[in-house]
PDB file of N, CA and C and ligand atoms in Angstrom:
ATOM      1  N   MET A1261     154.726  90.861  55.447  1.00 67.00           N
ATOM      2  CA  MET A1261     154.877  92.290  55.169  1.00 67.00           C
ATOM      3  C   MET A1261     154.172  93.104  56.238  1.00 67.00           C
ATOM      4  N   ALA A1262     154.671  94.252  56.529  1.00 88.00           N
ATOM      5  CA  ALA A1262     154.041  95.092  57.536  1.00 88.00           C
ATOM      6  C   ALA A1262     152.649  95.518  57.066  1.00 88.00           C
ATOM      7  N   TYR A1263     151.802  95.806  58.036  1.00 96.00           N
ATOM      8  CA  TYR A1263     150.483  96.330  57.715  1.00 96.00           C
ATOM      9  C   TYR A1263     150.515  97.854  57.704  1.00 96.00           C
ATOM     10  N   LYS A1264     149.563  98.426  57.008  1.00 97.00           N
ATOM     11  CA  LYS A1264     149.398  99.871  57.070  1.00 97.00           C
ATOM     12  C   LYS A1264     147.905 100.148  57.305  1.00 97.00           C
ATOM     13  N   ILE A1265     147.613 101.315  57.825  1.00 98.00           N
ATOM     14  CA  ILE A1265     146.222 101.696  58.055  1.00 98.00           C
ATOM     15  C   ILE A1265     145.796 102.645  56.942  1.00 98.00           C
ATOM     16  N   THR A1266     144.710 102.280  56.287  1.00 98.00           N
ATOM     17  CA  THR A1266     144.255 103.059  55.137  1.00 98.00           C
ATOM     18  C   THR A1266     143.321 104.188  55.571  1.00 98.00           C
ATOM     19  N   GLU A1267     142.949 104.998  54.601  1.00 98.00           N
ATOM     20  CA  GLU A1267     142.097 106.170  54.836  1.00 98.00           C
ATOM     21  C   GLU A1267     140.728 105.818  55.402  1.00 98.00           C
ATOM     22  N   GLU A1268     140.355 104.534  55.326  1.00 98.00           N
ATOM     23  CA  GLU A1268     139.057 104.117  55.868  1.00 98.00           C
ATOM     24  C   GLU A1268     138.980 104.311  57.383  1.00 98.00           C
ATOM     25  N   CYS A1269     140.119 104.440  58.028  1.00 98.00           N
ATOM     26  CA  CYS A1269     140.194 104.519  59.498  1.00 98.00           C
ATOM     27  C   CYS A1269     139.308 105.632  60.043  1.00 98.00           C
ATOM     28  N   ILE A1270     138.511 105.274  61.067  1.00 98.00           N
ATOM     29  CA  ILE A1270     137.643 106.270  61.708  1.00 98.00           C
ATOM     30  C   ILE A1270     138.189 106.667  63.084  1.00 98.00           C
ATOM     31  N   SER A1271     139.456 106.326  63.325  1.00 98.00           N
ATOM     32  CA  SER A1271     140.151 106.711  64.565  1.00 98.00           C
ATOM     33  C   SER A1271     139.409 106.277  65.824  1.00 98.00           C
ATOM     34  N   CYS A1272     138.897 105.054  65.816  1.00 98.00           N
ATOM     35  CA  CYS A1272     138.180 104.567  66.998  1.00 98.00           C
ATOM     36  C   CYS A1272     139.143 104.137  68.098  1.00 98.00           C
ATOM     37  N   GLY A1273     140.379 103.804  67.712  1.00 98.00           N
ATOM     38  CA  GLY A1273     141.394 103.450  68.703  1.00 98.00           C
ATOM     39  C   GLY A1273     141.380 101.999  69.142  1.00 98.00           C
ATOM     40  N   ALA A1274     140.488 101.186  68.589  1.00 98.00           N
ATOM     41  CA  ALA A1274     140.363  99.794  69.032  1.00 98.00           C
ATOM     42  C   ALA A1274     141.625  98.970  68.776  1.00 98.00           C
ATOM     43  N   CYS A1275     142.328  99.292  67.711  1.00 98.00           N
ATOM     44  CA  CYS A1275     143.487  98.475  67.339  1.00 98.00           C
ATOM     45  C   CYS A1275     144.719  98.743  68.215  1.00 98.00           C
ATOM     46  N   GLU A1276     144.858  99.957  68.697  1.00 98.00           N
ATOM     47  CA  GLU A1276     146.114 100.346  69.370  1.00 98.00           C
ATOM     48  C   GLU A1276     146.508  99.410  70.518  1.00 98.00           C
ATOM     49  N   PRO A1277     145.610  99.137  71.482  1.00 98.00           N
ATOM     50  CA  PRO A1277     146.019  98.269  72.594  1.00 98.00           C
ATOM     51  C   PRO A1277     146.153  96.801  72.211  1.00 98.00           C
ATOM     52  N   GLU A1278     145.673  96.424  71.030  1.00 98.00           N
ATOM     53  CA  GLU A1278     145.718  95.021  70.598  1.00 98.00           C
ATOM     54  C   GLU A1278     147.063  94.639  69.990  1.00 98.00           C
ATOM     55  N   CYS A1279     147.828  95.618  69.557  1.00 98.00           N
ATOM     56  CA  CYS A1279     149.091  95.296  68.874  1.00 98.00           C
ATOM     57  C   CYS A1279     150.126  94.790  69.876  1.00 98.00           C
ATOM     58  N   PRO A1280     150.675  93.600  69.640  1.00 98.00           N
ATOM     59  CA  PRO A1280     151.636  93.034  70.585  1.00 98.00           C
ATOM     60  C   PRO A1280     152.988  93.753  70.560  1.00 98.00           C
ATOM     61  N   ASN A1281     153.191  94.596  69.562  1.00 98.00           N
ATOM     62  CA  ASN A1281     154.498  95.263  69.414  1.00 98.00           C
ATOM     63  C   ASN A1281     154.434  96.772  69.636  1.00 98.00           C
ATOM     64  N   GLN A1282     153.312  97.264  70.095  1.00 98.00           N
ATOM     65  CA  GLN A1282     153.137  98.719  70.258  1.00 98.00           C
ATOM     66  C   GLN A1282     153.503  99.467  68.973  1.00 98.00           C
ATOM     67  N   ALA A1283     153.079  98.911  67.851  1.00 98.00           N
ATOM     68  CA  ALA A1283     153.407  99.512  66.552  1.00 98.00           C
ATOM     69  C   ALA A1283     152.387 100.566  66.115  1.00 98.00           C
ATOM     70  N   ILE A1284     151.251 100.612  66.801  1.00 98.00           N
ATOM     71  CA  ILE A1284     150.165 101.489  66.355  1.00 98.00           C
ATOM     72  C   ILE A1284     150.064 102.718  67.245  1.00 98.00           C
ATOM     73  N   SER A1285     149.891 103.867  66.616  1.00 98.00           N
ATOM     74  CA  SER A1285     149.706 105.102  67.385  1.00 98.00           C
ATOM     75  C   SER A1285     148.756 106.024  66.627  1.00 98.00           C
ATOM     76  N   GLU A1286     148.320 107.065  67.319  1.00 98.00           N
ATOM     77  CA  GLU A1286     147.398 108.005  66.710  1.00 98.00           C
ATOM     78  C   GLU A1286     148.196 109.007  65.884  1.00 98.00           C
ATOM     79  N   GLY A1287     147.846 109.125  64.609  1.00 97.00           N
ATOM     80  CA  GLY A1287     148.522 110.099  63.760  1.00 97.00           C
ATOM     81  C   GLY A1287     147.745 111.402  63.711  1.00 97.00           C
ATOM     82  N   ASP A1288     148.071 112.261  62.775  1.00 96.00           N
ATOM     83  CA  ASP A1288     147.406 113.559  62.683  1.00 96.00           C
ATOM     84  C   ASP A1288     145.928 113.417  62.325  1.00 96.00           C
ATOM     85  N   THR A1289     145.646 112.504  61.378  1.00 96.00           N
ATOM     86  CA  THR A1289     144.260 112.362  60.940  1.00 96.00           C
ATOM     87  C   THR A1289     143.706 110.957  61.208  1.00 96.00           C
ATOM     88  N   ILE A1290     144.531 109.952  61.029  1.00 98.00           N
ATOM     89  CA  ILE A1290     144.106 108.568  61.277  1.00 98.00           C
ATOM     90  C   ILE A1290     145.185 107.881  62.111  1.00 98.00           C
ATOM     91  N   PHE A1291     144.905 106.658  62.551  1.00 98.00           N
ATOM     92  CA  PHE A1291     145.916 105.903  63.288  1.00 98.00           C
ATOM     93  C   PHE A1291     146.965 105.396  62.296  1.00 98.00           C
ATOM     94  N   ILE A1292     148.185 105.196  62.782  1.00 98.00           N
ATOM     95  CA  ILE A1292     149.277 104.787  61.904  1.00 98.00           C
ATOM     96  C   ILE A1292     150.038 103.599  62.497  1.00 98.00           C
ATOM     97  N   ILE A1293     150.696 102.852  61.616  1.00 98.00           N
ATOM     98  CA  ILE A1293     151.509 101.697  62.012  1.00 98.00           C
ATOM     99  C   ILE A1293     152.966 101.993  61.684  1.00 98.00           C
ATOM    100  N   ASP A1294     153.852 101.766  62.661  1.00 97.00           N
ATOM    101  CA  ASP A1294     155.289 101.896  62.419  1.00 97.00           C
ATOM    102  C   ASP A1294     155.779 100.596  61.776  1.00 97.00           C
ATOM    103  N   PRO A1295     156.181 100.645  60.494  1.00 95.00           N
ATOM    104  CA  PRO A1295     156.575  99.405  59.823  1.00 95.00           C
ATOM    105  C   PRO A1295     157.820  98.764  60.438  1.00 95.00           C
ATOM    106  N   GLN A1296     158.565  99.532  61.219  1.00 96.00           N
ATOM    107  CA  GLN A1296     159.744  98.963  61.885  1.00 96.00           C
ATOM    108  C   GLN A1296     159.360  98.147  63.118  1.00 96.00           C
ATOM    109  N   LYS A1297     158.094  98.221  63.514  1.00 97.00           N
ATOM    110  CA  LYS A1297     157.638  97.462  64.679  1.00 97.00           C
ATOM    111  C   LYS A1297     156.595  96.408  64.325  1.00 97.00           C
ATOM    112  N   CYS A1298     155.950  96.544  63.176  1.00 97.00           N
ATOM    113  CA  CYS A1298     154.922  95.579  62.781  1.00 97.00           C
ATOM    114  C   CYS A1298     155.575  94.287  62.300  1.00 97.00           C
ATOM    115  N   THR A1299     155.132  93.168  62.871  1.00 97.00           N
ATOM    116  CA  THR A1299     155.615  91.859  62.414  1.00 97.00           C
ATOM    117  C   THR A1299     154.490  91.078  61.736  1.00 97.00           C
ATOM    118  N   GLU A1300     153.410  91.770  61.411  1.00 97.00           N
ATOM    119  CA  GLU A1300     152.227  91.093  60.868  1.00 97.00           C
ATOM    120  C   GLU A1300     151.692  90.110  61.909  1.00 97.00           C
ATOM    121  N   CYS A1301     152.017  90.398  63.168  1.00 98.00           N
ATOM    122  CA  CYS A1301     151.678  89.581  64.334  1.00 98.00           C
ATOM    123  C   CYS A1301     152.439  88.256  64.395  1.00 98.00           C
ATOM    124  N   VAL A1302     153.377  88.042  63.487  1.00 98.00           N
ATOM    125  CA  VAL A1302     154.272  86.880  63.605  1.00 98.00           C
ATOM    126  C   VAL A1302     154.954  86.948  64.972  1.00 98.00           C
ATOM    127  N   GLY A1303     154.999  85.822  65.668  1.00 98.00           N
ATOM    128  CA  GLY A1303     155.610  85.756  66.993  1.00 98.00           C
ATOM    129  C   GLY A1303     154.595  85.853  68.118  1.00 98.00           C
ATOM    130  N   SER A1304     153.417  86.415  67.826  1.00 98.00           N
ATOM    131  CA  SER A1304     152.425  86.629  68.889  1.00 98.00           C
ATOM    132  C   SER A1304     151.072  85.991  68.602  1.00 98.00           C
ATOM    133  N   PHE A1305     150.583  86.162  67.379  1.00 98.00           N
ATOM    134  CA  PHE A1305     149.243  85.674  67.045  1.00 98.00           C
ATOM    135  C   PHE A1305     149.257  84.995  65.675  1.00 98.00           C
ATOM    136  N   MET A1306     148.218  84.188  65.433  1.00 96.00           N
ATOM    137  CA  MET A1306     148.112  83.468  64.166  1.00 96.00           C
ATOM    138  C   MET A1306     147.727  84.387  63.017  1.00 96.00           C
ATOM    139  N   SER A1307     147.060  85.487  63.332  1.00 95.00           N
ATOM    140  CA  SER A1307     146.673  86.432  62.282  1.00 95.00           C
ATOM    141  C   SER A1307     146.761  87.844  62.843  1.00 95.00           C
ATOM    142  N   SER A1308     146.602  88.808  61.976  1.00 97.00           N
ATOM    143  CA  SER A1308     146.835  90.194  62.359  1.00 97.00           C
ATOM    144  C   SER A1308     145.716  90.736  63.249  1.00 97.00           C
ATOM    145  N   ARG A1309     146.063  91.045  64.476  1.00 98.00           N
ATOM    146  CA  ARG A1309     145.079  91.508  65.466  1.00 98.00           C
ATOM    147  C   ARG A1309     144.412  92.813  65.054  1.00 98.00           C
ATOM    148  N   CYS A1310     145.198  93.741  64.524  1.00 98.00           N
ATOM    149  CA  CYS A1310     144.612  95.045  64.188  1.00 98.00           C
ATOM    150  C   CYS A1310     143.516  94.878  63.144  1.00 98.00           C
ATOM    151  N   ALA A1311     143.766  94.014  62.161  1.00 98.00           N
ATOM    152  CA  ALA A1311     142.771  93.791  61.115  1.00 98.00           C
ATOM    153  C   ALA A1311     141.537  93.100  61.690  1.00 98.00           C
ATOM    154  N   GLU A1312     141.744  92.219  62.665  1.00 98.00           N
ATOM    155  CA  GLU A1312     140.623  91.485  63.252  1.00 98.00           C
ATOM    156  C   GLU A1312     139.690  92.394  64.034  1.00 98.00           C
ATOM    157  N   VAL A1313     140.250  93.342  64.767  1.00 98.00           N
ATOM    158  CA  VAL A1313     139.401  94.164  65.645  1.00 98.00           C
ATOM    159  C   VAL A1313     138.848  95.405  64.950  1.00 98.00           C
ATOM    160  N   CYS A1314     139.397  95.766  63.814  1.00 98.00           N
ATOM    161  CA  CYS A1314     138.976  97.005  63.160  1.00 98.00           C
ATOM    162  C   CYS A1314     137.554  96.876  62.590  1.00 98.00           C
ATOM    163  N   PRO A1315     136.675  97.807  62.913  1.00 98.00           N
ATOM    164  CA  PRO A1315     135.294  97.729  62.423  1.00 98.00           C
ATOM    165  C   PRO A1315     135.143  98.104  60.949  1.00 98.00           C
ATOM    166  N   VAL A1316     136.162  98.721  60.362  1.00 98.00           N
ATOM    167  CA  VAL A1316     136.018  99.177  58.970  1.00 98.00           C
ATOM    168  C   VAL A1316     137.095  98.601  58.044  1.00 98.00           C
ATOM    169  N   ASP A1317     137.823  97.580  58.532  1.00 98.00           N
ATOM    170  CA  ASP A1317     138.789  96.903  57.665  1.00 98.00           C
ATOM    171  C   ASP A1317     139.914  97.823  57.180  1.00 98.00           C
ATOM    172  N   ALA A1318     140.305  98.785  58.007  1.00 98.00           N
ATOM    173  CA  ALA A1318     141.319  99.750  57.564  1.00 98.00           C
ATOM    174  C   ALA A1318     142.743  99.193  57.510  1.00 98.00           C
ATOM    175  N   PRO A1319     143.161  98.323  58.426  1.00 98.00           N
ATOM    176  CA  PRO A1319     144.530  97.797  58.334  1.00 98.00           C
ATOM    177  C   PRO A1319     144.658  96.789  57.188  1.00 98.00           C
ATOM    178  N   GLN A1320     145.594  97.025  56.327  1.00 97.00           N
ATOM    179  CA  GLN A1320     145.809  96.161  55.158  1.00 97.00           C
ATOM    180  C   GLN A1320     147.298  95.878  54.999  1.00 97.00           C
ATOM    181  N   PRO A1321     147.648  94.734  54.395  1.00 95.00           N
ATOM    182  CA  PRO A1321     149.062  94.472  54.114  1.00 95.00           C
ATOM    183  C   PRO A1321     149.622  95.574  53.222  1.00 95.00           C
ATOM    184  N   ASP A1322     150.822  96.026  53.539  1.00 94.00           N
ATOM    185  CA  ASP A1322     151.436  97.121  52.786  1.00 94.00           C
ATOM    186  C   ASP A1322     152.396  96.549  51.739  1.00 94.00           C
ATOM    187  N   PRO A1323     152.030  96.650  50.458  1.00 93.00           N
ATOM    188  CA  PRO A1323     152.887  96.062  49.414  1.00 93.00           C
ATOM    189  C   PRO A1323     154.268  96.715  49.341  1.00 93.00           C
ATOM    190  N   ASP A1324     154.420  97.884  49.946  1.00 91.00           N
ATOM    191  CA  ASP A1324     155.731  98.538  49.967  1.00 91.00           C
ATOM    192  C   ASP A1324     156.645  97.968  51.045  1.00 91.00           C
ATOM    193  N   HIS A1325     156.106  97.089  51.879  1.00 88.00           N
ATOM    194  CA  HIS A1325     156.907  96.491  52.951  1.00 88.00           C
ATOM    195  C   HIS A1325     156.763  94.977  52.928  1.00 88.00           C
ATOM    196  N   LYS A1326     157.161  94.383  51.807  1.00 92.00           N
ATOM    197  CA  LYS A1326     157.106  92.928  51.695  1.00 92.00           C
ATOM    198  C   LYS A1326     158.300  92.313  52.422  1.00 92.00           C
ATOM    199  N   GLU A1327     158.024  91.370  53.326  1.00 94.00           N
ATOM    200  CA  GLU A1327     159.099  90.742  54.093  1.00 94.00           C
ATOM    201  C   GLU A1327     158.801  89.268  54.287  1.00 94.00           C
ATOM    202  N   SER A1328     159.872  88.485  54.437  1.00 95.00           N
ATOM    203  CA  SER A1328     159.691  87.051  54.661  1.00 95.00           C
ATOM    204  C   SER A1328     159.281  86.808  56.116  1.00 95.00           C
ATOM    205  N   LYS A1329     158.736  85.632  56.370  1.00 95.00           N
ATOM    206  CA  LYS A1329     158.394  85.238  57.744  1.00 95.00           C
ATOM    207  C   LYS A1329     159.644  85.280  58.618  1.00 95.00           C
ATOM    208  N   GLU A1330     160.773  84.883  58.035  1.00 96.00           N
ATOM    209  CA  GLU A1330     162.021  84.874  58.804  1.00 96.00           C
ATOM    210  C   GLU A1330     162.378  86.291  59.253  1.00 96.00           C
ATOM    211  N   ALA A1331     162.244  87.242  58.335  1.00 97.00           N
ATOM    212  CA  ALA A1331     162.566  88.630  58.671  1.00 97.00           C
ATOM    213  C   ALA A1331     161.604  89.161  59.731  1.00 97.00           C
ATOM    214  N   LEU A1332     160.334  88.779  59.616  1.00 97.00           N
ATOM    215  CA  LEU A1332     159.346  89.240  60.593  1.00 97.00           C
ATOM    216  C   LEU A1332     159.627  88.632  61.967  1.00 97.00           C
ATOM    217  N   LEU A1333     160.018  87.352  61.981  1.00 97.00           N
ATOM    218  CA  LEU A1333     160.332  86.711  63.254  1.00 97.00           C
ATOM    219  C   LEU A1333     161.591  87.325  63.871  1.00 97.00           C
ATOM    220  N   ALA A1334     162.582  87.635  63.040  1.00 98.00           N
ATOM    221  CA  ALA A1334     163.801  88.279  63.546  1.00 98.00           C
ATOM    222  C   ALA A1334     163.456  89.633  64.174  1.00 98.00           C
ATOM    223  N   ARG A1335     162.526  90.362  63.561  1.00 97.00           N
ATOM    224  CA  ARG A1335     162.089  91.637  64.131  1.00 97.00           C
ATOM    225  C   ARG A1335     161.400  91.410  65.479  1.00 97.00           C
ATOM    226  N   TRP A1336     160.543  90.404  65.521  1.00 98.00           N
ATOM    227  CA  TRP A1336     159.849  90.099  66.775  1.00 98.00           C
ATOM    228  C   TRP A1336     160.863  89.809  67.878  1.00 98.00           C
ATOM    229  N   ARG A1337     161.894  89.026  67.558  1.00 98.00           N
ATOM    230  CA  ARG A1337     162.896  88.683  68.584  1.00 98.00           C
ATOM    231  C   ARG A1337     163.613  89.936  69.085  1.00 98.00           C
ATOM    232  N   LYS A1338     163.864  90.868  68.174  1.00 98.00           N
ATOM    233  CA  LYS A1338     164.512  92.120  68.570  1.00 98.00           C
ATOM    234  C   LYS A1338     163.622  92.938  69.504  1.00 98.00           C
ATOM    235  N   LEU A1339     162.307  92.910  69.202  1.00 98.00           N
ATOM    236  CA  LEU A1339     161.358  93.693  69.989  1.00 98.00           C
ATOM    237  C   LEU A1339     161.031  93.043  71.329  1.00 98.00           C
ATOM    238  N   HIS A1340     161.280  91.735  71.433  1.00 98.00           N
ATOM    239  CA  HIS A1340     160.922  91.003  72.655  1.00 98.00           C
ATOM    240  C   HIS A1340     162.114  90.195  73.159  1.00 98.00           C
ATOM    241  N   PRO A1341     163.188  90.874  73.554  1.00 98.00           N
ATOM    242  CA  PRO A1341     164.390  90.149  73.982  1.00 98.00           C
ATOM    243  C   PRO A1341     164.105  89.238  75.178  1.00 98.00           C
ATOM    244  N   GLY A1342     164.648  88.023  75.098  1.00 97.00           N
ATOM    245  CA  GLY A1342     164.490  87.096  76.211  1.00 97.00           C
ATOM    246  C   GLY A1342     163.181  86.325  76.196  1.00 97.00           C
ATOM    247  N   GLU A1343     162.284  86.636  75.239  1.00 98.00           N
ATOM    248  CA  GLU A1343     161.008  85.912  75.159  1.00 98.00           C
ATOM    249  C   GLU A1343     161.055  84.898  74.021  1.00 98.00           C
ATOM    250  N   GLU A1344     160.153  83.938  74.092  1.00 98.00           N
ATOM    251  CA  GLU A1344     160.024  82.970  72.999  1.00 98.00           C
ATOM    252  C   GLU A1344     158.738  83.248  72.227  1.00 98.00           C
ATOM    253  N   PRO A1345     158.784  83.144  70.891  1.00 98.00           N
ATOM    254  CA  PRO A1345     157.570  83.386  70.105  1.00 98.00           C
ATOM    255  C   PRO A1345     156.505  82.322  70.383  1.00 98.00           C
ATOM    256  N   ALA A1346     155.252  82.698  70.271  1.00 97.00           N
ATOM    257  CA  ALA A1346     154.151  81.768  70.502  1.00 97.00           C
ATOM    258  C   ALA A1346     154.134  80.707  69.399  1.00 97.00           C
ATOM    259  N   VAL A1347     153.948  79.462  69.819  1.00 96.00           N
ATOM    260  CA  VAL A1347     153.940  78.340  68.881  1.00 96.00           C
ATOM    261  C   VAL A1347     152.832  78.510  67.832  1.00 96.00           C
ATOM    262  N   GLY A1348     153.180  78.245  66.588  1.00 95.00           N
ATOM    263  CA  GLY A1348     152.180  78.293  65.524  1.00 95.00           C
ATOM    264  C   GLY A1348     151.984  79.678  64.915  1.00 95.00           C
ATOM    265  N   THR A1349     152.799  80.629  65.361  1.00 96.00           N
ATOM    266  CA  THR A1349     152.607  81.992  64.845  1.00 96.00           C
ATOM    267  C   THR A1349     153.689  82.416  63.862  1.00 96.00           C
ATOM    268  N   TYR A1350     154.569  81.485  63.506  1.00 94.00           N
ATOM    269  CA  TYR A1350     155.670  81.847  62.604  1.00 94.00           C
ATOM    270  C   TYR A1350     156.026  80.722  61.682  1.00 94.00           C
TER     271      TYR A1350
HETATM  272  S1  SF4 B 978     149.634  93.341  62.102  1.00 90.86           S
HETATM  273 FE1  SF4 B 978     149.980  92.868  64.279  1.00 90.86          FE
HETATM  274  S2  SF4 B 978     152.056  93.648  64.684  1.00 90.86           S
HETATM  275 FE2  SF4 B 978     151.334  94.655  62.802  1.00 90.86          FE
HETATM  276  S3  SF4 B 978     150.384  96.551  63.493  1.00 90.86           S
HETATM  277 FE3  SF4 B 978     148.757  95.017  63.324  1.00 90.86          FE
HETATM  278  S4  SF4 B 978     148.572  94.191  65.406  1.00 90.86           S
HETATM  279 FE4  SF4 B 978     150.569  95.251  65.279  1.00 90.86          FE
HETATM  280  S1  SF4 B 979     140.520  99.843  64.706  1.00 90.86           S
HETATM  281 FE1  SF4 B 979     140.400 100.515  62.543  1.00 90.86          FE
HETATM  282  S2  SF4 B 979     139.159 102.372  62.580  1.00 90.86           S
HETATM  283 FE2  SF4 B 979     139.821 101.984  64.691  1.00 90.86          FE
HETATM  284  S3  SF4 B 979     141.717 103.210  64.914  1.00 90.86           S
HETATM  285 FE3  SF4 B 979     142.328 101.137  64.282  1.00 90.86          FE
HETATM  286  S4  SF4 B 979     142.456 101.208  62.041  1.00 90.86           S
HETATM  287 FE4  SF4 B 979     141.299 103.013  62.690  1.00 90.86          FE
END
């Protein structure tokens, strides 16, 4: 499922450059994740980079965007045409 950034976000910006899909951007008050680009890091990393680097645990799985690993991998392939997903990440 896609991740979302909760109100805990202090807008430090640490997560933005870590996202392999450029899914994170600065919103009006806090940073935001585009659920159409988030693959939960499937295809790139073993776990969610944004959650790992965040100092306040703001990125959380979004229950409104539940998706299978297959769907997340299909999204990754769309976002990275011509590339192969990293082994062990899907
Ligand atoms: S979980 Fe991964 S793909 Fe999704 S926003 Fe965070 S870093 Fe990007
Ligand atoms: S790393 Fe955490 S606190 Fe910093 S911008 Fe991202 S979600 Fe917000």
